[in-house]
């Protein structure tokens, strides 16, 4: 076992091992589902000699899965924000917001499938439920504000930004729930049609 540093921070080796375990857990949950993803299967996929190495880094299975959720959401959020920062107008940012999520999902299918399977499982913990709820609330507030700014600047037609945000997320969630079954060519069509649909709904 690797001891923590004097400051209580994780060592480089510990951080690398946690990352390795989280990546293996993502792949295992994506393949088998949340309920069937055991420590033994995760350890085997990570190339670990013992499940004890997982127990050393994570207090229990719920903590590991919560870290999986945080890891996927952090990478997902950073990817989307980076795309948004490339644009200035509200319509451009709205399109980037939607297409970036499809692009991330296309390049990270296992991560997004694992996330959906965790969300759908009846054994989900309070901690994971709070993580998802906080994300939904934060995303809704951010998108509603983007729409509100676009309306104020005359870039969008006049509509209720909170209601429109709900519609946008409903469409997005429906698309993301089907992406793992779509071929690359289909994803390009879905990406374009989703962006066009939202553009038609919001443009002046």
CSV table of C-alpha atoms in Angstrom, one decimal:
chain,number,residue,atom,x,y,z
A,1,UNK,CA,0.0,0.0,0.0
A,2,UNK,CA,1.1,3.5,-0.7
A,3,UNK,CA,1.1,5.9,2.2
A,4,UNK,CA,-0.4,9.4,1.8
A,5,UNK,CA,2.0,12.3,1.9
A,6,UNK,CA,2.6,14.2,5.1
A,7,UNK,CA,0.0,16.8,4.1
A,8,UNK,CA,-2.6,14.1,3.8
A,9,UNK,CA,-2.8,14.5,0.0
A,10,UNK,CA,-2.8,11.4,-2.2
A,11,UNK,CA,0.6,10.4,-3.7
A,12,UNK,CA,1.1,10.3,-7.4
A,13,UNK,CA,1.0,6.5,-7.3
A,14,UNK,CA,-2.3,6.6,-5.4
A,15,UNK,CA,-3.9,9.1,-7.8
A,16,UNK,CA,-2.8,6.9,-10.8
A,17,UNK,CA,-4.2,3.8,-9.1
A,18,UNK,CA,-7.6,5.5,-8.4
A,19,UNK,CA,-7.8,6.7,-12.0
A,20,UNK,CA,-7.0,3.1,-13.1
A,21,UNK,CA,-9.8,1.7,-10.9
A,22,UNK,CA,-12.3,4.3,-12.0
A,23,UNK,CA,-11.6,3.6,-15.7
A,24,UNK,CA,-12.0,-0.1,-15.1
A,25,UNK,CA,-15.3,0.5,-13.2
A,26,UNK,CA,-16.6,2.6,-16.1
A,27,UNK,CA,-15.9,-0.2,-18.6
A,28,UNK,CA,-17.4,-2.9,-16.3
A,29,UNK,CA,-20.6,-1.0,-15.6
A,30,UNK,CA,-21.0,-0.1,-19.3
A,31,UNK,CA,-20.7,-3.8,-20.2
A,32,UNK,CA,-22.6,-5.4,-17.3
A,33,UNK,CA,-24.7,-2.8,-15.6
A,34,UNK,CA,-24.4,-1.3,-12.1
A,35,UNK,CA,-25.7,-4.2,-10.1
A,36,UNK,CA,-23.5,-6.8,-11.8
A,37,UNK,CA,-20.3,-4.8,-11.7
A,38,UNK,CA,-18.5,-6.6,-8.8
A,39,UNK,CA,-15.1,-5.8,-7.3
A,40,UNK,CA,-13.7,-9.0,-8.8
A,41,UNK,CA,-14.7,-8.1,-12.3
A,42,UNK,CA,-13.4,-4.5,-11.9
A,43,UNK,CA,-10.1,-5.7,-10.4
A,44,UNK,CA,-9.7,-8.2,-13.3
A,45,UNK,CA,-10.3,-5.5,-15.9
A,46,UNK,CA,-7.9,-3.1,-14.2
A,47,UNK,CA,-5.2,-5.8,-14.0
A,48,UNK,CA,-5.1,-5.8,-10.2
A,49,UNK,CA,-3.9,-8.8,-8.2
A,50,UNK,CA,-6.5,-8.4,-5.5
A,51,UNK,CA,-9.9,-6.7,-4.8
A,52,UNK,CA,-8.3,-5.4,-1.7
A,53,UNK,CA,-6.6,-2.7,-3.7
A,54,UNK,CA,-10.0,-1.4,-4.6
A,55,UNK,CA,-11.1,-1.5,-0.9
A,56,UNK,CA,-7.9,0.4,0.0
A,57,UNK,CA,-8.9,3.4,-2.3
A,58,UNK,CA,-12.6,3.3,-1.9
A,59,UNK,CA,-14.6,2.7,1.3
A,60,UNK,CA,-17.3,0.8,-0.4
A,61,UNK,CA,-18.9,0.1,-3.8
A,62,UNK,CA,-21.2,3.1,-3.5
A,63,UNK,CA,-18.2,5.4,-3.0
A,64,UNK,CA,-16.5,3.9,-6.1
A,65,UNK,CA,-19.6,4.4,-8.2
A,66,UNK,CA,-20.1,7.9,-7.0
A,67,UNK,CA,-16.5,8.7,-8.1
A,68,UNK,CA,-17.3,7.1,-11.5
A,69,UNK,CA,-20.3,9.5,-11.8
A,70,UNK,CA,-18.1,12.5,-10.8
A,71,UNK,CA,-15.4,11.5,-13.2
A,72,UNK,CA,-17.7,11.2,-16.2
A,73,UNK,CA,-19.6,14.4,-15.4
A,74,UNK,CA,-16.4,16.4,-14.8
A,75,UNK,CA,-14.9,15.3,-18.2
A,76,UNK,CA,-18.3,15.9,-19.9
A,77,UNK,CA,-18.7,19.3,-18.4
A,78,UNK,CA,-15.1,20.4,-19.2
A,79,UNK,CA,-15.6,19.3,-22.8
A,80,UNK,CA,-18.8,21.3,-23.3
A,81,UNK,CA,-17.5,24.4,-21.6
A,82,UNK,CA,-14.4,24.4,-23.8
A,83,UNK,CA,-16.6,24.3,-26.9
A,84,UNK,CA,-18.8,27.1,-25.5
A,85,UNK,CA,-15.8,29.3,-24.9
A,86,UNK,CA,-15.0,29.2,-28.7
A,87,UNK,CA,-18.2,31.2,-29.5
A,88,UNK,CA,-19.6,34.6,-28.5
A,89,UNK,CA,-23.2,34.9,-29.6
A,90,UNK,CA,-26.0,33.1,-27.8
A,91,UNK,CA,-27.2,31.1,-30.9
A,92,UNK,CA,-23.6,29.9,-31.5
A,93,UNK,CA,-23.2,28.9,-27.9
A,94,UNK,CA,-26.5,27.1,-27.9
A,95,UNK,CA,-25.5,25.1,-30.9
A,96,UNK,CA,-22.1,24.4,-29.4
A,97,UNK,CA,-23.8,23.3,-26.2
A,98,UNK,CA,-25.9,20.7,-28.0
A,99,UNK,CA,-23.3,19.4,-30.5
A,100,UNK,CA,-20.5,19.2,-28.0
A,101,UNK,CA,-22.6,16.8,-25.9
A,102,UNK,CA,-23.2,14.6,-28.8
A,103,UNK,CA,-19.5,14.7,-29.8
A,104,UNK,CA,-18.4,13.8,-26.3
A,105,UNK,CA,-20.9,10.9,-26.2
A,106,UNK,CA,-19.6,9.7,-29.5
A,107,UNK,CA,-16.0,9.7,-28.3
A,108,UNK,CA,-16.8,8.3,-24.8
A,109,UNK,CA,-19.5,5.7,-25.4
A,110,UNK,CA,-18.5,3.5,-22.4
A,111,UNK,CA,-18.6,6.5,-20.0
A,112,UNK,CA,-22.0,7.7,-21.1
A,113,UNK,CA,-23.4,4.2,-21.2
A,114,UNK,CA,-22.1,3.6,-17.7
A,115,UNK,CA,-23.7,6.9,-16.5
A,116,UNK,CA,-27.0,5.9,-18.0
A,117,UNK,CA,-26.9,2.5,-16.4
A,118,UNK,CA,-26.1,3.9,-13.0
A,119,UNK,CA,-28.9,6.5,-13.3
A,120,UNK,CA,-31.4,3.7,-14.2
A,121,UNK,CA,-30.5,1.3,-11.5
A,122,UNK,CA,-32.8,0.9,-8.5
A,123,UNK,CA,-29.9,0.5,-6.1
A,124,UNK,CA,-28.6,4.0,-6.7
A,125,UNK,CA,-27.5,5.7,-3.5
A,126,UNK,CA,-28.5,9.0,-2.0
A,127,UNK,CA,-25.1,10.4,-2.7
A,128,UNK,CA,-25.4,9.5,-6.4
A,129,UNK,CA,-28.9,10.9,-6.5
A,130,UNK,CA,-27.7,14.2,-5.1
A,131,UNK,CA,-24.9,14.3,-7.6
A,132,UNK,CA,-27.3,13.9,-10.5
A,133,UNK,CA,-29.8,16.3,-9.0
A,134,UNK,CA,-27.2,19.0,-8.6
A,135,UNK,CA,-26.0,18.6,-12.1
A,136,UNK,CA,-29.6,18.9,-13.5
A,137,UNK,CA,-30.2,22.0,-11.5
A,138,UNK,CA,-26.9,23.6,-12.4
A,139,UNK,CA,-27.3,22.8,-16.1
A,140,UNK,CA,-30.9,24.1,-16.2
A,141,UNK,CA,-29.9,27.4,-14.6
A,142,UNK,CA,-26.9,27.9,-16.9
A,143,UNK,CA,-28.9,27.2,-20.1
A,144,UNK,CA,-31.8,29.3,-19.0
A,145,UNK,CA,-29.4,32.2,-18.4
A,146,UNK,CA,-27.8,31.7,-21.8
A,147,UNK,CA,-31.2,31.9,-23.4
A,148,UNK,CA,-32.2,34.9,-21.3
A,149,UNK,CA,-29.1,36.8,-22.4
A,150,UNK,CA,-29.8,35.9,-26.0
A,151,UNK,CA,-33.3,37.3,-25.7
A,152,UNK,CA,-32.1,40.5,-24.1
A,153,UNK,CA,-29.6,41.0,-26.9
A,154,UNK,CA,-32.2,40.4,-29.6
A,155,UNK,CA,-30.5,37.2,-30.8
A,156,UNK,CA,-33.5,35.0,-29.9
A,157,UNK,CA,-37.2,35.5,-30.2
A,158,UNK,CA,-39.1,36.3,-27.1
A,159,UNK,CA,-40.0,33.1,-25.1
A,160,UNK,CA,-39.9,31.8,-21.6
A,161,UNK,CA,-36.2,30.8,-21.0
A,162,UNK,CA,-36.9,28.3,-18.2
A,163,UNK,CA,-39.6,26.5,-20.3
A,164,UNK,CA,-37.3,26.5,-23.3
A,165,UNK,CA,-34.5,25.1,-21.3
A,166,UNK,CA,-36.8,22.2,-20.2
A,167,UNK,CA,-37.6,21.5,-23.9
A,168,UNK,CA,-34.0,21.6,-24.9
A,169,UNK,CA,-32.9,19.2,-22.2
A,170,UNK,CA,-35.8,16.8,-23.0
A,171,UNK,CA,-34.7,16.6,-26.6
A,172,UNK,CA,-31.1,16.3,-25.7
A,173,UNK,CA,-31.8,13.5,-23.2
A,174,UNK,CA,-33.8,11.6,-25.7
A,175,UNK,CA,-31.0,11.8,-28.2
A,176,UNK,CA,-28.3,10.8,-25.7
A,177,UNK,CA,-30.3,7.8,-24.6
A,178,UNK,CA,-30.1,6.4,-28.1
A,179,UNK,CA,-26.6,7.3,-29.1
A,180,UNK,CA,-24.9,4.0,-28.1
A,181,UNK,CA,-27.1,2.2,-30.7
A,182,UNK,CA,-26.4,4.7,-33.6
A,183,UNK,CA,-23.8,4.3,-36.3
A,184,UNK,CA,-21.3,7.1,-36.9
A,185,UNK,CA,-23.1,8.3,-40.0
A,186,UNK,CA,-26.4,8.4,-38.1
A,187,UNK,CA,-24.8,10.4,-35.4
A,188,UNK,CA,-23.8,13.1,-37.9
A,189,UNK,CA,-27.4,13.4,-39.0
A,190,UNK,CA,-28.7,13.4,-35.5
A,191,UNK,CA,-26.2,16.1,-34.5
A,192,UNK,CA,-27.3,18.3,-37.4
A,193,UNK,CA,-31.0,17.8,-37.0
A,194,UNK,CA,-31.0,18.5,-33.3
A,195,UNK,CA,-29.1,21.7,-33.7
A,196,UNK,CA,-31.4,22.8,-36.5
A,197,UNK,CA,-34.5,22.0,-34.5
A,198,UNK,CA,-33.4,24.1,-31.6
A,199,UNK,CA,-32.3,26.9,-33.9
A,200,UNK,CA,-35.8,27.0,-35.5
A,201,UNK,CA,-37.4,27.0,-32.1
A,202,UNK,CA,-35.4,30.0,-30.8
A,203,UNK,CA,-34.5,32.2,-33.7
A,204,UNK,CA,-36.1,35.6,-34.2
